[in-house]
Short mmCIF file of C-alpha atoms and ligand atoms in Angstrom, two decimals:
data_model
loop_
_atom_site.label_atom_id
_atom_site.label_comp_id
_atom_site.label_asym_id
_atom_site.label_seq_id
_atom_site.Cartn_x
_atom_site.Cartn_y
_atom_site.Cartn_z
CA UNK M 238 48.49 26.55 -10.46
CA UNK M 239 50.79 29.03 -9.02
CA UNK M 240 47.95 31.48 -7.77
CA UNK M 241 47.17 28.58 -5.86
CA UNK M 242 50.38 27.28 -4.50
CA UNK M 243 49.75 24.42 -6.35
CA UNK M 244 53.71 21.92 -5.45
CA UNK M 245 55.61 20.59 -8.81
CA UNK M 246 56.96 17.42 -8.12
CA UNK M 247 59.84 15.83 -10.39
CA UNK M 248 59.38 19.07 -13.01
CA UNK M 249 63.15 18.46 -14.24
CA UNK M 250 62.00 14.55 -15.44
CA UNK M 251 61.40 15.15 -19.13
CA UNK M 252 61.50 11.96 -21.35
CA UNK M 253 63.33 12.57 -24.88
CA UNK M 254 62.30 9.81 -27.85
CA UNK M 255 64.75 9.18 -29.79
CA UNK M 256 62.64 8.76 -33.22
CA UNK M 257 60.96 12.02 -34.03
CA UNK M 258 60.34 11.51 -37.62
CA UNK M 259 62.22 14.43 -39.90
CA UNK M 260 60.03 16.17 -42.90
CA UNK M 261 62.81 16.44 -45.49
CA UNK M 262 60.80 19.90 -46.38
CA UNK M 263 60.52 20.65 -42.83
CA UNK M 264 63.42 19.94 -40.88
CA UNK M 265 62.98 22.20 -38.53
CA UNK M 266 59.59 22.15 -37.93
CA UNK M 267 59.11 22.04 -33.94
CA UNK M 268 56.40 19.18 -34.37
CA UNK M 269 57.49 16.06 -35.03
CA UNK M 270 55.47 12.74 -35.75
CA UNK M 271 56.97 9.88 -33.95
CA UNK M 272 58.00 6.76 -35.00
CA UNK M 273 56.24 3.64 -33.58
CA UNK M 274 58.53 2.02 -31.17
CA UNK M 275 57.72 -0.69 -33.53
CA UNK M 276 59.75 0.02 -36.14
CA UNK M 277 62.87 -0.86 -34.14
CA UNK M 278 60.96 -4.01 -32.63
CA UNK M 279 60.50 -5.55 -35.90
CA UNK M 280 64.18 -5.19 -36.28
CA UNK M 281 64.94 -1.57 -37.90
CA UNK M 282 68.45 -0.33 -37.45
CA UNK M 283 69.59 2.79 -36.73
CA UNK M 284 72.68 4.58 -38.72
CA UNK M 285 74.89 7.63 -38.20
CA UNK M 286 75.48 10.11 -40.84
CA UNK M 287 78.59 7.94 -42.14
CA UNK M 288 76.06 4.65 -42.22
CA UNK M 289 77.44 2.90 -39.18
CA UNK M 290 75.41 1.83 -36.64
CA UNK M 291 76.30 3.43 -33.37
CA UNK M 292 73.60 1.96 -30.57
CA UNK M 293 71.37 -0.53 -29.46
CA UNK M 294 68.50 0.45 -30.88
CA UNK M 295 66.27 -1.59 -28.34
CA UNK M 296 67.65 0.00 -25.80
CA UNK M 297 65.65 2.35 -23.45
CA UNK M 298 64.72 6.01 -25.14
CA UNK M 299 66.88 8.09 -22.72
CA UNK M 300 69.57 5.29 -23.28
CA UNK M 301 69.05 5.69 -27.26
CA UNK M 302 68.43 9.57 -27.42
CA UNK M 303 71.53 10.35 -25.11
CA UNK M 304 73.38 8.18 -27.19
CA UNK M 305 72.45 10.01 -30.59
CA UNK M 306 73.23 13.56 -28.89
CA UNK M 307 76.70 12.16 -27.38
CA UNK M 308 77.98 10.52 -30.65
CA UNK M 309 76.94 13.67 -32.45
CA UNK M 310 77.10 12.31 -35.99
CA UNK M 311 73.82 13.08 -37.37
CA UNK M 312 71.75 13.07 -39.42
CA UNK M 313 69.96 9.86 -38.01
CA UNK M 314 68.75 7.40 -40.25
CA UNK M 315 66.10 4.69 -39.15
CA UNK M 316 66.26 2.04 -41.57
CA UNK M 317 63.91 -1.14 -42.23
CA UNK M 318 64.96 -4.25 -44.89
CA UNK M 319 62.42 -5.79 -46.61
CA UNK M 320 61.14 -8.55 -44.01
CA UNK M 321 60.90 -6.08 -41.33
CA UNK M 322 59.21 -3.42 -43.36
CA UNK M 323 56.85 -6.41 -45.04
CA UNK M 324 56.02 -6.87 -40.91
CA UNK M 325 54.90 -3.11 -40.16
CA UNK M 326 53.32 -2.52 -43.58
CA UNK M 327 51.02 -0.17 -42.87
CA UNK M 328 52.93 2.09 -40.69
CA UNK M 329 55.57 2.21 -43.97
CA UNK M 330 52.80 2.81 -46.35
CA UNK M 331 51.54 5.78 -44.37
CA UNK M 332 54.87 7.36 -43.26
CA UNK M 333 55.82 6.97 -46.84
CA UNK M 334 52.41 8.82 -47.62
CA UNK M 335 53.31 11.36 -45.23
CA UNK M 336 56.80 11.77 -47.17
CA UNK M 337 58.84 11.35 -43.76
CA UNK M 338 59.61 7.64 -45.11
CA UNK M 339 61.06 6.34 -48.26
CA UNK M 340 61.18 3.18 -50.02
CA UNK M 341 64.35 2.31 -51.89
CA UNK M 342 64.92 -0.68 -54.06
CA UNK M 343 68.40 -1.50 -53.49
CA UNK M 344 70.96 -1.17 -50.87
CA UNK M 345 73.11 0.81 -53.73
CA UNK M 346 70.00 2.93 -53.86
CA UNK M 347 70.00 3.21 -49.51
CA UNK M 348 73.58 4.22 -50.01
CA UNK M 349 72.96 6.88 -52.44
CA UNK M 350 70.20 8.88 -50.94
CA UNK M 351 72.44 8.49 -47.64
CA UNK M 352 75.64 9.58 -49.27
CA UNK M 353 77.76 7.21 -48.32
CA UNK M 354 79.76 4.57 -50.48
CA UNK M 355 77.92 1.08 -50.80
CA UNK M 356 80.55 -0.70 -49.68
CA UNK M 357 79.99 1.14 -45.80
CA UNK M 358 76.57 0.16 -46.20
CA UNK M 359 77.17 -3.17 -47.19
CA UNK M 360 80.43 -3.51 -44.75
CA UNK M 361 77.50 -2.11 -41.89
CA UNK M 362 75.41 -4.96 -42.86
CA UNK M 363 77.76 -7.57 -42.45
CA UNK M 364 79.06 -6.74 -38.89
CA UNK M 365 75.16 -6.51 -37.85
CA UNK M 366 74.36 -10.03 -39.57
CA UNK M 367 77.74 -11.32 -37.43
CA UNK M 368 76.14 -9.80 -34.26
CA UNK M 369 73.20 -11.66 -35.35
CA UNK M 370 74.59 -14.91 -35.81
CA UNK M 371 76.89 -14.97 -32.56
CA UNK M 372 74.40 -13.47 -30.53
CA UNK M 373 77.33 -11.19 -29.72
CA UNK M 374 76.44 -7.36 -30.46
CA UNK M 375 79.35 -4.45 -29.78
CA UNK M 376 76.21 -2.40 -28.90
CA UNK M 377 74.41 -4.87 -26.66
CA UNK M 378 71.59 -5.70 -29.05
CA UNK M 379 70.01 -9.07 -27.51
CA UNK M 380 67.23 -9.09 -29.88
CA UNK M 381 67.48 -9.73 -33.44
CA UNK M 382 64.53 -10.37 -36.22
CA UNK M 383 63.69 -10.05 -39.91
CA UNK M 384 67.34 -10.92 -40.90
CA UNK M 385 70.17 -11.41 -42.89
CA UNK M 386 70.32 -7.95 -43.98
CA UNK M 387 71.60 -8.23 -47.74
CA UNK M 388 71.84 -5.27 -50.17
CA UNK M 389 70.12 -7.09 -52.81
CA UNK M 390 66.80 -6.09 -50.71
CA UNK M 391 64.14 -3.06 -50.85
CA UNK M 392 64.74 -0.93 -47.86
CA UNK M 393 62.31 1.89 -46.08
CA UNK M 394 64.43 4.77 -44.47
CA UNK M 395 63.52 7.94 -42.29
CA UNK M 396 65.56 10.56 -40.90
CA UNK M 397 65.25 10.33 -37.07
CA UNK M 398 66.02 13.26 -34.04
CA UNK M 399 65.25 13.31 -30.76
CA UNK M 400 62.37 14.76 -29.35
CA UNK M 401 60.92 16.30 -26.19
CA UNK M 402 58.01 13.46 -25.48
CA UNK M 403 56.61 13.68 -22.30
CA UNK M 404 56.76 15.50 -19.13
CA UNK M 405 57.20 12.83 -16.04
CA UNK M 406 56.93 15.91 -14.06
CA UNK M 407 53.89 17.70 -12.59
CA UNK M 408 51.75 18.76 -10.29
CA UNK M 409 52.15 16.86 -6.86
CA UNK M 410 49.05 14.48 -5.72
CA UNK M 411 47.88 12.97 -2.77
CA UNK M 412 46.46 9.47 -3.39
CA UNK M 413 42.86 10.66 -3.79
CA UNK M 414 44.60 12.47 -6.65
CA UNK M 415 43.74 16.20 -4.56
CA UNK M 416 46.35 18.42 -6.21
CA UNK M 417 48.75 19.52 -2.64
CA UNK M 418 50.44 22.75 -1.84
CA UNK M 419 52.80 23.19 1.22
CA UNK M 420 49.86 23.67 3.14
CA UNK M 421 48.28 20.01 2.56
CA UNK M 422 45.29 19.27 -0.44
CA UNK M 423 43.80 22.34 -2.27
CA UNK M 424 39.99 22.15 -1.41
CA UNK M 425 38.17 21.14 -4.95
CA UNK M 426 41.32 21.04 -7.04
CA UNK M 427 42.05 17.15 -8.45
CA UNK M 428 44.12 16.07 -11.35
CA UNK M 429 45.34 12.78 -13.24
CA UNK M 430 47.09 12.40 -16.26
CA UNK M 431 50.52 13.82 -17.63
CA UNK M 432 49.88 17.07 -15.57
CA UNK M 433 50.45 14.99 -12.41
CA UNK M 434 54.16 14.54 -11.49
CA UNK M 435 55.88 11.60 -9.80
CA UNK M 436 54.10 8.32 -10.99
CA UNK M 437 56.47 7.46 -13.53
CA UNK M 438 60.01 8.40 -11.67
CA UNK M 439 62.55 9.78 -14.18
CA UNK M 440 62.06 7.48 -16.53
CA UNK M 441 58.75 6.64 -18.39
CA UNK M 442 58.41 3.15 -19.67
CA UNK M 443 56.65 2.61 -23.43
CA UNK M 444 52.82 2.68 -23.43
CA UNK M 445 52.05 2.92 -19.44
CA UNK M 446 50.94 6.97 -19.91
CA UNK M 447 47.40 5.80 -21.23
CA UNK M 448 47.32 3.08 -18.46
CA UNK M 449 48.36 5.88 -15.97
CA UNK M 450 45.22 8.50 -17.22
CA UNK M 451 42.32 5.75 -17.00
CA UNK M 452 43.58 4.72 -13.51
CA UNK M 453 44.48 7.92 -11.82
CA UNK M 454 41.49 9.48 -14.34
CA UNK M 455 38.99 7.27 -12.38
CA UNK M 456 40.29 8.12 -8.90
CA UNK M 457 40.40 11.57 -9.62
CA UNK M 458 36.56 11.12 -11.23
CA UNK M 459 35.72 9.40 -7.72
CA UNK M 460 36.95 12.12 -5.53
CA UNK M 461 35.81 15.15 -7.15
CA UNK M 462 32.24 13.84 -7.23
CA UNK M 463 32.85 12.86 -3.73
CA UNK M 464 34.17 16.77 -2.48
CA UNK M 465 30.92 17.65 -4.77
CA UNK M 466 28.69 15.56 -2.81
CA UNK M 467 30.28 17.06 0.09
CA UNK M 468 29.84 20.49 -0.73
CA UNK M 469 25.82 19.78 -1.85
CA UNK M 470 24.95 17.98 0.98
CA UNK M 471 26.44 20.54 3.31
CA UNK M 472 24.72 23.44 1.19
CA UNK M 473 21.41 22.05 0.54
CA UNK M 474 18.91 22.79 2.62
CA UNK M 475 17.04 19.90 3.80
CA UNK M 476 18.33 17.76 0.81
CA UNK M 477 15.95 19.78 -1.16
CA UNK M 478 18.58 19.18 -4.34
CA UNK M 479 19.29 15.90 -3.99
CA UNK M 480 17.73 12.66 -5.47
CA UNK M 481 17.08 10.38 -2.72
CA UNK M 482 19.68 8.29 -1.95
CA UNK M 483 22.22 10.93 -2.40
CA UNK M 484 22.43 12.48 1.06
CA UNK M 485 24.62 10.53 3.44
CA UNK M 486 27.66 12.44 4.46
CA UNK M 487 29.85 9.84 5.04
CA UNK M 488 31.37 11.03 1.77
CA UNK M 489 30.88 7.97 -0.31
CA UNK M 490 29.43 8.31 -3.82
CA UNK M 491 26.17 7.24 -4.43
CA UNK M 492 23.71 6.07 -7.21
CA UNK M 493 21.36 9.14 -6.76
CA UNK M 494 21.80 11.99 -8.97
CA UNK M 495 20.79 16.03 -8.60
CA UNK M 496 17.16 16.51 -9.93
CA UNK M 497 17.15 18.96 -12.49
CA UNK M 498 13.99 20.89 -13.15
CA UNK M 499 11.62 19.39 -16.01
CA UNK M 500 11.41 21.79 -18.96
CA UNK M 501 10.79 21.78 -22.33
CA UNK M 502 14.84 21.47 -23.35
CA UNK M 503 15.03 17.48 -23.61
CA UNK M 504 11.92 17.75 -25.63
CA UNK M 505 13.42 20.15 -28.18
CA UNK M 506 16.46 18.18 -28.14
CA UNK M 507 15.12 15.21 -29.69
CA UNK M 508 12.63 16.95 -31.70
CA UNK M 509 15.76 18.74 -33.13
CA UNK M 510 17.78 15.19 -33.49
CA UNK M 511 14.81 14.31 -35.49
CA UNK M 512 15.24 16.65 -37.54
CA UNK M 513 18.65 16.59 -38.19
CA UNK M 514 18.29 12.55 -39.01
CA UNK M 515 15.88 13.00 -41.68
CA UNK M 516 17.50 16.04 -43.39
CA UNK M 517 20.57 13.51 -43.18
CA UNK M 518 19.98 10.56 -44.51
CA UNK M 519 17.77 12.44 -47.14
CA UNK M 520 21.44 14.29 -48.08
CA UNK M 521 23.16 10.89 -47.71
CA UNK M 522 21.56 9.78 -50.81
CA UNK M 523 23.47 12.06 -53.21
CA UNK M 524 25.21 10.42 -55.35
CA UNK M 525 29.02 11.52 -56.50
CA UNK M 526 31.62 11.07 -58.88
CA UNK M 527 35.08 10.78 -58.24
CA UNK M 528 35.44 14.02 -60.73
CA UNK M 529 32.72 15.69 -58.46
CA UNK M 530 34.85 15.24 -55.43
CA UNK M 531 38.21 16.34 -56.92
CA UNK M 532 36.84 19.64 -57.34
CA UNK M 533 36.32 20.06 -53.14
CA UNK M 534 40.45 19.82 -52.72
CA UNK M 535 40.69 22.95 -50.95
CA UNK M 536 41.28 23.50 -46.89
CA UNK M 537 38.03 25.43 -46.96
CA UNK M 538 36.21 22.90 -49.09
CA UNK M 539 37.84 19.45 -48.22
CA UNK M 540 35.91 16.18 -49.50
CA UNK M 541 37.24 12.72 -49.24
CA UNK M 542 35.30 9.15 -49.89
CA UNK M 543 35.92 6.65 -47.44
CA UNK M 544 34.30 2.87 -48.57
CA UNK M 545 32.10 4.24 -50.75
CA UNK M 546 30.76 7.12 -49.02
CA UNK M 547 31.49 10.57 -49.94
CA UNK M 548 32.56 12.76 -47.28
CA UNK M 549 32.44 17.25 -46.49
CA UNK M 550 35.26 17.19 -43.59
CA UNK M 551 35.89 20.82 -44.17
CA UNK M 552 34.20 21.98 -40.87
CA UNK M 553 36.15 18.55 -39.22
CA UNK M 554 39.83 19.19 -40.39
CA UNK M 555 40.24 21.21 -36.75
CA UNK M 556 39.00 18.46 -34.83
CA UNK M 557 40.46 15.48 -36.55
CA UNK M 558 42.70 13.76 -33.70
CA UNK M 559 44.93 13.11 -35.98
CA UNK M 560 45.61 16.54 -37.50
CA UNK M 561 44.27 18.02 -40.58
CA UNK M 562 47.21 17.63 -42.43
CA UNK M 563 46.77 13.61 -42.34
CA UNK M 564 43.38 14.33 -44.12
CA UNK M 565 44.24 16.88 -46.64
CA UNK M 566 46.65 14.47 -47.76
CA UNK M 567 43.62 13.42 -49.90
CA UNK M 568 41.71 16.38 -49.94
CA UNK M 569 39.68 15.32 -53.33
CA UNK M 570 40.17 11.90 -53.24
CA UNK M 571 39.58 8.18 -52.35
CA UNK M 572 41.10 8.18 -49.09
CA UNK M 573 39.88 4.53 -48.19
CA UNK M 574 43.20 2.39 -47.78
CA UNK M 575 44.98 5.10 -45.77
CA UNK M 576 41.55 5.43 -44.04
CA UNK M 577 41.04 1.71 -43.11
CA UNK M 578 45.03 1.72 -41.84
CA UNK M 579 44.35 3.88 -39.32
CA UNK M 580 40.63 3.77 -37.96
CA UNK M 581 37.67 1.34 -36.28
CA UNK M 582 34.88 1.12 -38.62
CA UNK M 583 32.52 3.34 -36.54
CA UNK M 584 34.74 6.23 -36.64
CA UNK M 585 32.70 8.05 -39.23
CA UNK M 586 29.54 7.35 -37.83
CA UNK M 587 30.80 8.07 -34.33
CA UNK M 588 32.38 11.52 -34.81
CA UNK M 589 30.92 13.13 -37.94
CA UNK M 590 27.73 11.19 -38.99
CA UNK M 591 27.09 14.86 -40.15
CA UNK M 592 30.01 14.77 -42.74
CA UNK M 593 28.47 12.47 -45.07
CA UNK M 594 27.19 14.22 -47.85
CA UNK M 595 26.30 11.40 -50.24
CA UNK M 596 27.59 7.99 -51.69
CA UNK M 597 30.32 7.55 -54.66
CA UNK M 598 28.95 6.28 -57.86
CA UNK M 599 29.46 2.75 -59.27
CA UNK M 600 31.51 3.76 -61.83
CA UNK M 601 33.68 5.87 -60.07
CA UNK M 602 33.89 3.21 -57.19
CA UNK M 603 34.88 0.23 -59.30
CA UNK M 604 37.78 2.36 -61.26
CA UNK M 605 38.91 3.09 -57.55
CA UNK M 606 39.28 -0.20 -56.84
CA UNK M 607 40.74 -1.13 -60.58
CA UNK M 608 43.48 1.39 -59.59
CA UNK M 609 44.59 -0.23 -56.32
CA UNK M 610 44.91 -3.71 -57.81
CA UNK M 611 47.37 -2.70 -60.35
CA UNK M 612 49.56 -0.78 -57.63
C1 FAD F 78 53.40 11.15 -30.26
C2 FAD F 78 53.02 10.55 -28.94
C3 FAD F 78 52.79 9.20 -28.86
C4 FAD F 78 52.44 8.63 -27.63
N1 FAD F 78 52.21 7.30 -27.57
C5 FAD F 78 51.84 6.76 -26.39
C6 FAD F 78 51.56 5.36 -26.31
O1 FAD F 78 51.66 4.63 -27.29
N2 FAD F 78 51.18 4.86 -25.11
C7 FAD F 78 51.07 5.64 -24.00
O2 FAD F 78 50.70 5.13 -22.94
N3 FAD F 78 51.33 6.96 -24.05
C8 FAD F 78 51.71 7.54 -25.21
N4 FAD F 78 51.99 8.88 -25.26
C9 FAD F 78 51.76 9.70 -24.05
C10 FAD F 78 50.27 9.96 -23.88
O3 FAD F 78 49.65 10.06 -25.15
C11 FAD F 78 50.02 11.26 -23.12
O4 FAD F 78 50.80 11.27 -21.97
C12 FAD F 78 48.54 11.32 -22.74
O5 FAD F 78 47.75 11.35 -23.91
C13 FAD F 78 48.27 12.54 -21.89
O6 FAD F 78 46.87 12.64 -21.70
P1 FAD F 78 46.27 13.80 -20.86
O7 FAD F 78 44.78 13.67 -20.98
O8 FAD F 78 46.87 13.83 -19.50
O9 FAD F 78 46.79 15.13 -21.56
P2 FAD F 78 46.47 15.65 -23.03
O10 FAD F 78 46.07 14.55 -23.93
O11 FAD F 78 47.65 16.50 -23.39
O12 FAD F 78 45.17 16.54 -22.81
C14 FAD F 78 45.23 17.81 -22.26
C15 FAD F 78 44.12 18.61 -22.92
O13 FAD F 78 44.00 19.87 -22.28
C16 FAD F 78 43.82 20.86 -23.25
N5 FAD F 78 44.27 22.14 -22.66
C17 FAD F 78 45.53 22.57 -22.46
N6 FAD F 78 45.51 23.78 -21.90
C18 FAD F 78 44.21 24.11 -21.72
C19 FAD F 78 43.56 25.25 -21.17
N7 FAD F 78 44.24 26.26 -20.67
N8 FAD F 78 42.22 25.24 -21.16
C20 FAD F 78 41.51 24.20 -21.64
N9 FAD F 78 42.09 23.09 -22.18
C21 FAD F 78 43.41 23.06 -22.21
C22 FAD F 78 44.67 20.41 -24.41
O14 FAD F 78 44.23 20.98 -25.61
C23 FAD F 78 44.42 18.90 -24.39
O15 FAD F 78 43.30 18.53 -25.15
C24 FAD F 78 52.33 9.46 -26.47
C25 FAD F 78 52.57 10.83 -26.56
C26 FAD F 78 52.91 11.38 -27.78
C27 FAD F 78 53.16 12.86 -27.85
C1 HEM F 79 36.30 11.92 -41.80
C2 HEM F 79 36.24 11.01 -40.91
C3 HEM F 79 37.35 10.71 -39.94
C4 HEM F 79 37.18 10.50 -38.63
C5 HEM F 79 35.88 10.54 -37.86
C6 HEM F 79 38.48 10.25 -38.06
C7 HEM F 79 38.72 10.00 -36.75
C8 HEM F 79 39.94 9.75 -36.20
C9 HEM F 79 40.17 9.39 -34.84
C10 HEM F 79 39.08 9.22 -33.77
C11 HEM F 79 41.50 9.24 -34.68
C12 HEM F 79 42.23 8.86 -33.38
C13 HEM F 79 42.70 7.43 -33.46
C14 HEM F 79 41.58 6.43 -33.55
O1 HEM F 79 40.70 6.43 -32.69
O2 HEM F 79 41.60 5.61 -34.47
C15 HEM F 79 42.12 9.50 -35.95
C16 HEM F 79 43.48 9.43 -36.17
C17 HEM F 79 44.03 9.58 -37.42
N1 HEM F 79 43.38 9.75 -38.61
FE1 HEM F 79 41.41 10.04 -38.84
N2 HEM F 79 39.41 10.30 -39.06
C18 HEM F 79 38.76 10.57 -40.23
C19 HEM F 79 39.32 10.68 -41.48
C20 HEM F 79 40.63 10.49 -41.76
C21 HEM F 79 41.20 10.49 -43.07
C22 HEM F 79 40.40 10.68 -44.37
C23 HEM F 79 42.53 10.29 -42.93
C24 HEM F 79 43.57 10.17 -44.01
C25 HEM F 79 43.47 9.25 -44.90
C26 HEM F 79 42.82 10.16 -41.53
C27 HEM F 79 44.06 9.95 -40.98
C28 HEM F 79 44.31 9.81 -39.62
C29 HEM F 79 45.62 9.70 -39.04
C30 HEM F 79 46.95 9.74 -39.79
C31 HEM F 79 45.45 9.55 -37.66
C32 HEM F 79 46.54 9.43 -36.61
C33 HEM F 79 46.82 7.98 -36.32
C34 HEM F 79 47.94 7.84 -35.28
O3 HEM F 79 48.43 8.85 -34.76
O4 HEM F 79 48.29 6.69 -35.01
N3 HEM F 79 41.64 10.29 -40.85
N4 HEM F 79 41.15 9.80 -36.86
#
């Protein structure tokens, strides 16, 4: 972007979250998972080092993360009672999976694995159940759910940090989305999404990045196949590239697309898809037993079963969205519950029809499911 004098706009605006989840193993890994916002919504709390709390945890992230960094008693703890963590189940089961969460039974339990006497922890408890009742918070919390907190209770705790979360900065549009230099718009050069600087001001708001890329995505979309047009109708000779109704100039987008040659490619393409789907499904009827799978429990031989079907991610681990590590969790194993947490149905059929190696036997399926009653 700088060959190009491409202009920054709002570069210094960089949004720090105040719950990056800590790997006890790990603490100073440089990637972090992040806790849902969530957690705090159903009514998590957030403690110092000395188990006091210290903020409004509903407050805004630069509000809460400036807060942490200025009170300077960490380690952070973000901690759930039972109601609250019965409310965001699934995100406790997984982070608990992931071993950046615990579950503790007691609130003498809490205290211990914070090191701090109960009595703080119980003392913390009842000044946050008094803010709860008079509506009347030290820290300004307005919003209170899933309470009385009591110690008699079974808690879920993470260590928390702050973490570098998104860039409001970026590269400084026009609003056809045509990246700008001093000089006015850059000829062919569009952009949308967190690379583009000054639609969020210094201060993102929760969830409005993913509204941001589809609507400046589309825009951008439009006017690069506009400048495209452009550029074709003003090369072609005659139109002699263009589908019919694509050669106005007026530079509006239109229905009619560039004809491409006929060749033999889309033939071979399905002849090869038909292919492919036969050899498949013939593999898909393999059938597996749980022992059968626990032998693949390596990075470079990685199978899981996901309801019922049994499944080679090895070649997928790279391209997983949600990193490899979430899958080699269960590298080996039944990796349904975690599996169903997390995804749409289709996912597996959508992204790696190819992984499916076979089905899991009866046997081995019904044990499975045996196991996760009595958990
Ligand atoms: C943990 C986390 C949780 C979030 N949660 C939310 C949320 O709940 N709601 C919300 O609205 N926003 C959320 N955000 C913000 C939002 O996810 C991002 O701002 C958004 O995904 C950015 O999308 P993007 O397409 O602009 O950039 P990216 O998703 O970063 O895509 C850029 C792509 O470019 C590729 N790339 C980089 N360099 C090169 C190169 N030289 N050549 C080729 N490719 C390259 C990268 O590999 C990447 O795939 C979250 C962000 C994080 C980190
Ligand atoms: C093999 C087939 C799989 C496919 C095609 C797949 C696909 C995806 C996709 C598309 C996402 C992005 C979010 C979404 O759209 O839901 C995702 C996220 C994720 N997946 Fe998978 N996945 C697979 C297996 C697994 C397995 C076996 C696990 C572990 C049990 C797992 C754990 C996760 C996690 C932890 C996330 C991140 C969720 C988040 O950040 O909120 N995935 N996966």
């Amino acid at each position: 972007m700088r060959a190009v004098n491409a202009e920054l706009k709002d570069i210094d605006k960089v949004q720090i979250h105040p719950t990056g989840l800590v790997h006890p193993d790990e603490p100073d890994n440089k990637v972090k998972f992040l806790a849902a916002e969530a957690l705090r919504g159903v009514g998590g709390i957030m403690l110092d080092c000395d188990g006091r709390r210290f903020v409004n945890e509903l407050g805004r992230r630069d509000y809460v993360s400036e807060t942490m960094c200025k009170h300077d008693r960490a380690p952070y703890r973000l901690v759930l009672n039972g109601k609250a963590s019965k409310e965001i189940e699934w995100h406790c089961k997984h982070y608990c999976g992931r071993k950046l969460m615990k579950q503790l039974q007691s609130g003498e339990a809490l205290a211990k694995e914070m090191q701090i006497q109960p009595q703080q922890l119980e003392q913390t408890f009842k000044e946050f159940n008094m803010s709860m009742e008079t509506k009347r918070d030290p820290y300004g919390r307005e919003y209170f759910q899933n309470g009385p907190w009591t110690m008699d209770d079974i808690f879920h705790v993470a260590i928390i940090t702050p973490v570098r979360h998104y860039c409001m900065g970026g590269l400084h549009v026009n609003t056809e989305c045509q990246v700008l230099s001093k000089q006015g718009p850059i000829p062919g050069l569009y952009c949308s999404g967190e690379i583009m600087g000054g639609t969020h001001g210094a201060n993102r708001l929760g969830g409005s990045s993913l509204l941001d890329c589809v609507v400046f995505g589309r825009i951008a979309g439009l006017s690069s196949c506009r400048y495209l047009m452009e550029v074709f109708v003003s090369r072609a000779a005659g139109g002699a590239l263009l589908g019919a109704g694509a050669s106005a100039t007026d530079g509006t987008v239109h229905q009619g697309t560039v004809d491409v040659p006929q060749d033999s490619t889309n033939a071979e393409v399905s002849t090869q898809t038909g292919e492919k789907d036969t050899s498949h499904s013939e593999v898909k009827r393999h059938v597996f037993t749980l022992s059968d799978v626990a032998k693949h429990n390596r990075e470079d031989d990685c199978w899981v079963v996901v309801n019922g079907e049994v499944l080679n991610v090895s070649s997928f681990l790279n391209e997983h969205p949600g990193g490899k590590q979430a899958i080699l969790l269960f590298a080996g194993r039944d990796a349904t519950e975690e599996f169903n947490m997390l995804h749409k149905p289709d996912v597996v059929s959508k992204y790696c029809p190819e992984c499916i190696v076979g089905v899991l036997d009866n046997v081995s399926s019904s044990k499975a499911s045996l196991a996760k009653m009595h958990l």
